[in-house]
XYZ file of C-alpha atoms in Angstrom:
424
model
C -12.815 -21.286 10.124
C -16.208 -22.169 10.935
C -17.793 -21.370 7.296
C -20.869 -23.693 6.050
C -19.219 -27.325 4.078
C -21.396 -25.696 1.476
C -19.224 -22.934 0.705
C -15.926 -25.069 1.514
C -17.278 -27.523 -1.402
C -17.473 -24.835 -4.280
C -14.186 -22.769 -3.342
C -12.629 -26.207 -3.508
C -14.436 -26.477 -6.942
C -12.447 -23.375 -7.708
C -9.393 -24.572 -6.514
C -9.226 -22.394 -3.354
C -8.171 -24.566 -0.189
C -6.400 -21.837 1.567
C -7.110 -18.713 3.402
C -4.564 -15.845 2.480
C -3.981 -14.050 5.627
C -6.934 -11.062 5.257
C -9.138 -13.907 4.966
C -7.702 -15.495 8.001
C -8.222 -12.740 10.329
C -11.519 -11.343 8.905
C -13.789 -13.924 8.378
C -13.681 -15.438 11.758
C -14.384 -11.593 13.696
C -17.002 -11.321 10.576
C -18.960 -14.753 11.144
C -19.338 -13.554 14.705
C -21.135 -10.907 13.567
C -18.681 -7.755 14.998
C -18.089 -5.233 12.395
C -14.452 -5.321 10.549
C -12.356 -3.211 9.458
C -9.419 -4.658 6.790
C -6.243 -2.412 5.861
C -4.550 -4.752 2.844
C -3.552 -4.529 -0.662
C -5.204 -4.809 -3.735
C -4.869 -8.893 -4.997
C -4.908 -9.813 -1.059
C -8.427 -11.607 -1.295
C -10.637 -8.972 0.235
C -13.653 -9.486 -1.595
C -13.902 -13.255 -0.021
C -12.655 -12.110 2.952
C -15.738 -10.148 3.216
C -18.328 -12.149 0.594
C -17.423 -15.183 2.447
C -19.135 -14.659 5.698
C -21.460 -12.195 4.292
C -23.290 -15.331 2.228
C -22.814 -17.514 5.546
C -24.730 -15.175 7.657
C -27.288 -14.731 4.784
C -28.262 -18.619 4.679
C -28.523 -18.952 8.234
C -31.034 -16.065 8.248
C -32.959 -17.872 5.047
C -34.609 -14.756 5.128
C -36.879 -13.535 1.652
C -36.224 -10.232 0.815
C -39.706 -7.706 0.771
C -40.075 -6.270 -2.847
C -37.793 -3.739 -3.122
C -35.591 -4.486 -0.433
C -31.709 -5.469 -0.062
C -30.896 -7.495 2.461
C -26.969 -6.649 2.054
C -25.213 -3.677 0.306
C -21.856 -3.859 -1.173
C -20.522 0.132 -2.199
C -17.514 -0.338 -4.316
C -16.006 2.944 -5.648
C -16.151 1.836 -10.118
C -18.424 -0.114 -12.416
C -15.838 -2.304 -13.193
C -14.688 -3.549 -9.342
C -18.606 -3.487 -8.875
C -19.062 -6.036 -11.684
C -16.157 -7.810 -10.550
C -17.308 -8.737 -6.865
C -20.700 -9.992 -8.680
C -18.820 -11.932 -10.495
C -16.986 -13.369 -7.338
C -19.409 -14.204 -5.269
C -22.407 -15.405 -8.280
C -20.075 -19.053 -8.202
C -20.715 -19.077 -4.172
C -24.239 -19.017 -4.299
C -25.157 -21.012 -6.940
C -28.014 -23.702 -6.313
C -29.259 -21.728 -3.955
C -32.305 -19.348 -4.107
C -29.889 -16.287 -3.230
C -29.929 -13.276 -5.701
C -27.149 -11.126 -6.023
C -27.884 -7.899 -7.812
C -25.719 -4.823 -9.428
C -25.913 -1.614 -10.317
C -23.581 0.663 -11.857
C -24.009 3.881 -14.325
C -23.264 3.337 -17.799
C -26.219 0.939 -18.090
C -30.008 1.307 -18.818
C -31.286 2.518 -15.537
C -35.032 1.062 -16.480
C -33.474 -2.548 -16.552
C -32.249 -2.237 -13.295
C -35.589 -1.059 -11.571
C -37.547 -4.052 -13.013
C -34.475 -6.192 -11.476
C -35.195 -4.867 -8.143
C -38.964 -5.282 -7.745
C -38.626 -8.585 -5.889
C -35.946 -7.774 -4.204
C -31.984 -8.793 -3.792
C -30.410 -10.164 -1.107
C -26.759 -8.755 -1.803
C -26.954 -6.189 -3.569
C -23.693 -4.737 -5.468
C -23.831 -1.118 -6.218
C -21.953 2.270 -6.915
C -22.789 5.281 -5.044
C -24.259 7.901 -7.688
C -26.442 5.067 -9.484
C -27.309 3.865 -5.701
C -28.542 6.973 -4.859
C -30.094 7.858 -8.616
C -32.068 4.751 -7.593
C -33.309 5.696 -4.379
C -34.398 8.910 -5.854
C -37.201 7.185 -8.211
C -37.894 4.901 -5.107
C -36.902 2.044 -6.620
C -35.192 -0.078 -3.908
C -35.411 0.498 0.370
C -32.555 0.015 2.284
C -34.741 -0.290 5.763
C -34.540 -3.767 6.493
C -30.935 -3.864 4.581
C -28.595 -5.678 7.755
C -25.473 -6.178 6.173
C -23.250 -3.433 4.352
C -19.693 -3.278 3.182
C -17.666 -0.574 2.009
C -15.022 -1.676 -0.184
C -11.960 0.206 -1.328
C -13.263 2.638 0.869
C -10.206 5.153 0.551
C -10.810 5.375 -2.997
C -14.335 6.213 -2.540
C -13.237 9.664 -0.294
C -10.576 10.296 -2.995
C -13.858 10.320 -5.969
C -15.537 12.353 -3.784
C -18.132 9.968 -2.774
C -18.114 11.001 0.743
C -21.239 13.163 0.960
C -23.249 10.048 -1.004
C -21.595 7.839 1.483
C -23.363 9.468 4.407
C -26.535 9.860 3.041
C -26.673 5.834 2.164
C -25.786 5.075 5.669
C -28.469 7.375 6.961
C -31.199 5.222 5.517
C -29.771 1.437 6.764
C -30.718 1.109 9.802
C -28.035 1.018 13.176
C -28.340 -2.414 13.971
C -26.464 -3.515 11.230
C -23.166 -5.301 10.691
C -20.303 -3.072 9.164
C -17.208 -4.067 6.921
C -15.020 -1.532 5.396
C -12.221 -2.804 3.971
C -9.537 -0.067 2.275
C -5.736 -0.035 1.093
C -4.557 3.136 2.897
C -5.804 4.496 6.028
C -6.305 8.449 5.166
C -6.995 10.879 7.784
C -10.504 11.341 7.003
C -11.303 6.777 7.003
C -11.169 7.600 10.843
C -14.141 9.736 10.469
C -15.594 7.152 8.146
C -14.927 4.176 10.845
C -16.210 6.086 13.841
C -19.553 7.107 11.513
C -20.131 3.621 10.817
C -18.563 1.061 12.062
C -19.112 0.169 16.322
C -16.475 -1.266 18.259
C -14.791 -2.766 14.847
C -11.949 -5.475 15.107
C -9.226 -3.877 12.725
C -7.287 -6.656 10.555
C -4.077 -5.418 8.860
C -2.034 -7.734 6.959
C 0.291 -5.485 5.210
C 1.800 -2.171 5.901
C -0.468 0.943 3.765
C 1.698 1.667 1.025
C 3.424 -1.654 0.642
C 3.398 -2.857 -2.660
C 3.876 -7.097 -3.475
C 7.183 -8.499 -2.626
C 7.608 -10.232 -6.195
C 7.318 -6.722 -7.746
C 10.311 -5.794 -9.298
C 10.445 -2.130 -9.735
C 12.468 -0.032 -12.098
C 12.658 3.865 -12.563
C 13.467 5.447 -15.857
C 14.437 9.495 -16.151
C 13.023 10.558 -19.465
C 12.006 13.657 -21.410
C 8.171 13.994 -22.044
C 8.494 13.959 -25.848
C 10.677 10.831 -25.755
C 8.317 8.824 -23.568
C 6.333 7.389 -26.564
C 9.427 6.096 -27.774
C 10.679 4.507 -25.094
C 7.831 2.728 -24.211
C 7.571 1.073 -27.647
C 11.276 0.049 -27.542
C 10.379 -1.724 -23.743
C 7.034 -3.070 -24.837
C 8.929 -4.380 -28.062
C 11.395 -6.829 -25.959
C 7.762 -8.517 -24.779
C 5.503 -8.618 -27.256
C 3.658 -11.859 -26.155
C 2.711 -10.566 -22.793
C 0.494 -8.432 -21.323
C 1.136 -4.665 -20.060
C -0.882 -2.279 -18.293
C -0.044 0.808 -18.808
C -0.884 3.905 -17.106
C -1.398 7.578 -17.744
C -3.165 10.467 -16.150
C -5.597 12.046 -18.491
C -8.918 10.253 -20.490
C -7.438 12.206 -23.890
C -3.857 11.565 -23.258
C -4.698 7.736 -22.932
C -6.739 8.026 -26.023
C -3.731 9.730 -27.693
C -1.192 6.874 -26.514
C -3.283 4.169 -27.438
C -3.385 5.184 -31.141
C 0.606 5.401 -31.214
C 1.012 2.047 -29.643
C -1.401 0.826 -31.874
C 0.512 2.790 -35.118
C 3.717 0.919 -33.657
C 2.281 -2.397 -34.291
C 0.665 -3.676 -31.117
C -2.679 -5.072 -30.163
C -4.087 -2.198 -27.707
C -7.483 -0.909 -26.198
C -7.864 2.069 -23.421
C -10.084 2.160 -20.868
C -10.872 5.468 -18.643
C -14.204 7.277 -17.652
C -15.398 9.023 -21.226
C -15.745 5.347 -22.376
C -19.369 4.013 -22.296
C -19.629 0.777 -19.893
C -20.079 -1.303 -23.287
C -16.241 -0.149 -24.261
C -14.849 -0.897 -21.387
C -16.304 -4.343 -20.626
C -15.263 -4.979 -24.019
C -12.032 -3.759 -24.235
C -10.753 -5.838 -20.484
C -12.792 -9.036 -21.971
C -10.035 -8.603 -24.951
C -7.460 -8.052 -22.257
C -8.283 -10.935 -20.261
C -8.622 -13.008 -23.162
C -5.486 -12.200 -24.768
C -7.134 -10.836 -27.837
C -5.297 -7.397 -26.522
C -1.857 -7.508 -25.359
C -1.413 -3.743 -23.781
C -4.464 -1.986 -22.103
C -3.907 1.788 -22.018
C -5.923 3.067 -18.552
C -6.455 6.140 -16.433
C -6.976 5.103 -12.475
C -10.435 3.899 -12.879
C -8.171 0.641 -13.281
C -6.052 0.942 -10.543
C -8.131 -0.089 -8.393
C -9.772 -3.844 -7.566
C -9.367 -4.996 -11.089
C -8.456 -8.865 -11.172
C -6.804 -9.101 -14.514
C -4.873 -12.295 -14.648
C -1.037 -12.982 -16.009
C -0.502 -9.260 -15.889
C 3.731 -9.564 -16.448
C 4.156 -5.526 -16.992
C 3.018 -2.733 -15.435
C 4.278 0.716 -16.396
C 3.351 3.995 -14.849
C 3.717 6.547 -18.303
C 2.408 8.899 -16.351
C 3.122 8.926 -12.049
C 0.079 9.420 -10.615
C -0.383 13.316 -8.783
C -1.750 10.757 -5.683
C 1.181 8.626 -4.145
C -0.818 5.754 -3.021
C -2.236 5.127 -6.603
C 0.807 4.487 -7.745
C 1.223 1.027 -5.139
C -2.657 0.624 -6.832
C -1.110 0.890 -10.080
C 1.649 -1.814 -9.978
C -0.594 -4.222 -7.766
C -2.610 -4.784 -11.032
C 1.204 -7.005 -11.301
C 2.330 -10.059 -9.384
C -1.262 -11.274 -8.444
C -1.955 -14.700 -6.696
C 1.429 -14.900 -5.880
C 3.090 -14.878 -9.492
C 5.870 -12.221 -10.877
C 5.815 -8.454 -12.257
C 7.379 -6.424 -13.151
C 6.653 -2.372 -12.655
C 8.184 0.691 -15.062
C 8.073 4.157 -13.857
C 8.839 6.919 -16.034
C 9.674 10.262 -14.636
C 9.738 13.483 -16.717
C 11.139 16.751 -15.204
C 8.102 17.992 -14.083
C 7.366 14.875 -12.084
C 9.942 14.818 -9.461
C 7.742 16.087 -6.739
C 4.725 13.114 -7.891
C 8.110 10.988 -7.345
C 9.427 11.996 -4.012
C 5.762 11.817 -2.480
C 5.808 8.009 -4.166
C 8.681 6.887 -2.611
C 8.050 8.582 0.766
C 4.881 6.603 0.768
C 6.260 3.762 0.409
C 9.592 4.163 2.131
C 11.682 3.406 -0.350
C 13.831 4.496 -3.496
C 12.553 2.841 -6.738
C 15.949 1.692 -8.469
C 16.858 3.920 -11.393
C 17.037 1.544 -14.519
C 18.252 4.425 -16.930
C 19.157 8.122 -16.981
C 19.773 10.563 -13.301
C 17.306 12.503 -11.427
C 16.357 15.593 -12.230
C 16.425 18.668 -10.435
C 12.943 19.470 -9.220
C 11.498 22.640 -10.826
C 11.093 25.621 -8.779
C 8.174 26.209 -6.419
C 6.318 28.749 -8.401
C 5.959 30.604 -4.888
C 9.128 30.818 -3.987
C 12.181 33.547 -4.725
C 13.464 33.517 -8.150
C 16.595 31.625 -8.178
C 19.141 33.481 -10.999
C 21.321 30.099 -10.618
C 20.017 27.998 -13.456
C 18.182 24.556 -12.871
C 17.190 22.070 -15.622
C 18.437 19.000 -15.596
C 21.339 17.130 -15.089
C 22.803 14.803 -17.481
C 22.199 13.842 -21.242
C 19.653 13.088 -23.648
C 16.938 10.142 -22.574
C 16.645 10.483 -18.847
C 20.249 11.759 -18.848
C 21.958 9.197 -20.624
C 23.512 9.614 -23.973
C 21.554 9.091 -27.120
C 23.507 10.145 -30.168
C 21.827 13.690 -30.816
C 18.336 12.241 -30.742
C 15.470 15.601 -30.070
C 15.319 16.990 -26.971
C 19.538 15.407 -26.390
C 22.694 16.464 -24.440
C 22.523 20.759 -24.757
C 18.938 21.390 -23.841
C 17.852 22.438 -21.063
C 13.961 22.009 -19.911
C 11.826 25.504 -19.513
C 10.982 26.639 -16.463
C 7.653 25.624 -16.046
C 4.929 25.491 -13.187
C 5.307 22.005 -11.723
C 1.830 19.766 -11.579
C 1.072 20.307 -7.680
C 0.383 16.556 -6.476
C -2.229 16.603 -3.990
C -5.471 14.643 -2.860
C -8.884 14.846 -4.572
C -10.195 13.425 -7.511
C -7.921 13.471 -10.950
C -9.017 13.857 -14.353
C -7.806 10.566 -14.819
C -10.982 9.345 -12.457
């Protein structure tokens, strides 16, 4: 593919000898220098698919960095996929006098200003700390020729957009561009045509697809007896690790505690956590010292957590393409997962946008769909609604709370939308 023997010699180190197909269509456009543009899933490779070339172009320039100065910026949307692509690429340049920086909030902003006196030559870094930096004038972007956006969708759904343009203003035009993203919003045109000139667009899966060797199940369940089922699934694998989503910092807090009352090994991770907490609690993950990590969508996205065999979506996200983010944490490097949805009443519209996303119906593994709850805005229907069927999800449970009589109030669905959620 034309990269240095160099960098051939240590992925081989790592065991890498073949290109998955992002990296076979991006590096070569990227080593020519013309500006990219990747549409693939999360666990497709992306961050070599751009780091690759990136540190190829770099050597051949064998350029110093000024003090102060990046040579290449990497924007990545969390601390933890920002720490992640560090980690990455540090095994890549090795032996060589290449410095890879990051910075992230969360961490003593002091420490990071003395790092950057003498300059970086890929610099990894999240917007708001980025820009906190170039506030106290502690780096220049000016003779910065190389920058990346990565998980650039989930950068406009943070709100990031407005830092985003102000970043760009101070690298300067002759630059090369990479922006690599899992969906293609509306507003990632904008992005592309603000940025990026003339770019060769790689796409390698379809936006919304999730893994093939995801196996997806859908369960119809009461809110109150979500706790309880989860325990009873989690119980049949004890040994292996789960992921396991919900939508709020306080309701992941609040899960995590019952888990842990019901026996298991769990941490949670979400953005009231200092960075200390949550590097901690994914190094227990990783290691195995944790079997179930409780998370909001701060780890949805980018997150490389190895032998992940469960995913399960507690709460469905109010964004339809987190919820392929979600269950790509599963099934990574070409192994097998497995993905649990549950689905209370006032879900079914954060269901129907799911599966129209990804154009398909997630097969029901207990209870029957509910009706959806009323539009709050339309006519008052005298009918009745609720749902159909009994107890858990509809099926029968032998008088267990919330069983076969009841039906649900009529409440204001959660509108779904776009936009940052509290989980964030």
């Amino acid at each position: 593919m034309g990269l240095p023997a160099g960098l051939v010699k240590k992925l081989a180190a790592q065991g890498i000898t073949e290109p998955t197909p992002i990296q076979t269509h991006a590096i070569p456009y990227a080593l020519d220098g013309d500006d990219v543009m990747g549409l693939a899933q999360t666990g497709t490779g992306k961050t070599a698919a751009f780091g690759l070339p990136l540190i190829a172009r770099m050597m051949d320039e064998r350029a110093k960095p000024a003090p102060k100065a990046v040579g290449s910026l990497i924007l990545a949307p969390t601390r933890e996929l920002a720490g992640q692509i560090k980690d990455t690429l540090l095994p890549l340049v090795r032996d060589t006098p290449m410095k890879i920086g990051v910075v992230v909030g969360g961490q003593s902003i002091n420490v990071q200003i003395k790092r950057l006196e003498k300059g970086t030559h890929i610099l990894v870094a999240t917007p708001g700390r980025l820009l906190d930096l170039l506030d106290r004038r502690a780096l220049r972007l000016d003779d910065t020729r190389f920058l990346v956006l990565d998980e650039a969708d989930q950068m406009l759904d943070m709100g990031f957009i407005h830092a985003l343009r102000k970043i760009a203003a101070l690298i300067p035009t002759e630059r090369q561009t990479m922006l690599f993203s899992a969906t293609m919003p509306k507003q990632m045109e904008e992005i592309a045509a603000s940025y990026l000139r003339h770019p060769k667009r790689v796409q390698v899966s379809p936006p919304g697809k999730a893994a093939d060797k995801i196996t997806q199940e859908l369960h119809f369940i009461a809110k109150a007896e979500k706790p309880g089922l989860l325990v009873e699934l989690l119980d049949k694998h004890r040994d292996e690790r789960a992921l396991v989503f919900g939508r709020t910092k306080h309701g992941s807090d609040k899960l995590a505690k019952k888990l842990t009352a019901a026996g298991f090994k769990v941490a949670a991770i979400h953005g009231n956590k200092s960075q200390g907490q949550r590097d901690r609690a994914l190094k227990a993950f990783r290691d195995g010292d944790v079997k179930v990590l409780v998370a909001t969508d701060v780890a949805a996205r980018g997150l490389d957590i190895p032998d992940v065999k469960h995913v399960y979506n507690f709460d469905l996200p109010n964004v339809a393409e987190n919820y392929v983010h979600r269950i790509g944490r599963t099934a990574r490097a070409g192994a097998d997962g497995a993905a649990i949805a549950f689905c209370a009443p006032d879900e079914m519209g954060e269901l129907k946008d799911i599966q129209k996303a990804m154009g398909l119906s997630i097969p029901v593994a207990s209870g029957r769909a509910w009706e959806e709850l009323p539009d709050p805005k339309a006519k008052p229907n005298r009918g009745g609604g609720g749902r159909r069927g009994k107890g858990r999800g509809g099926a029968p449970h032998g008088g267990k709370p919330g069983g076969a009589e009841g039906k649900p109030p009529r409440r204001r669905r959660r509108r779904g939308g776009g936009g940052r959620s509290q989980a964030a």
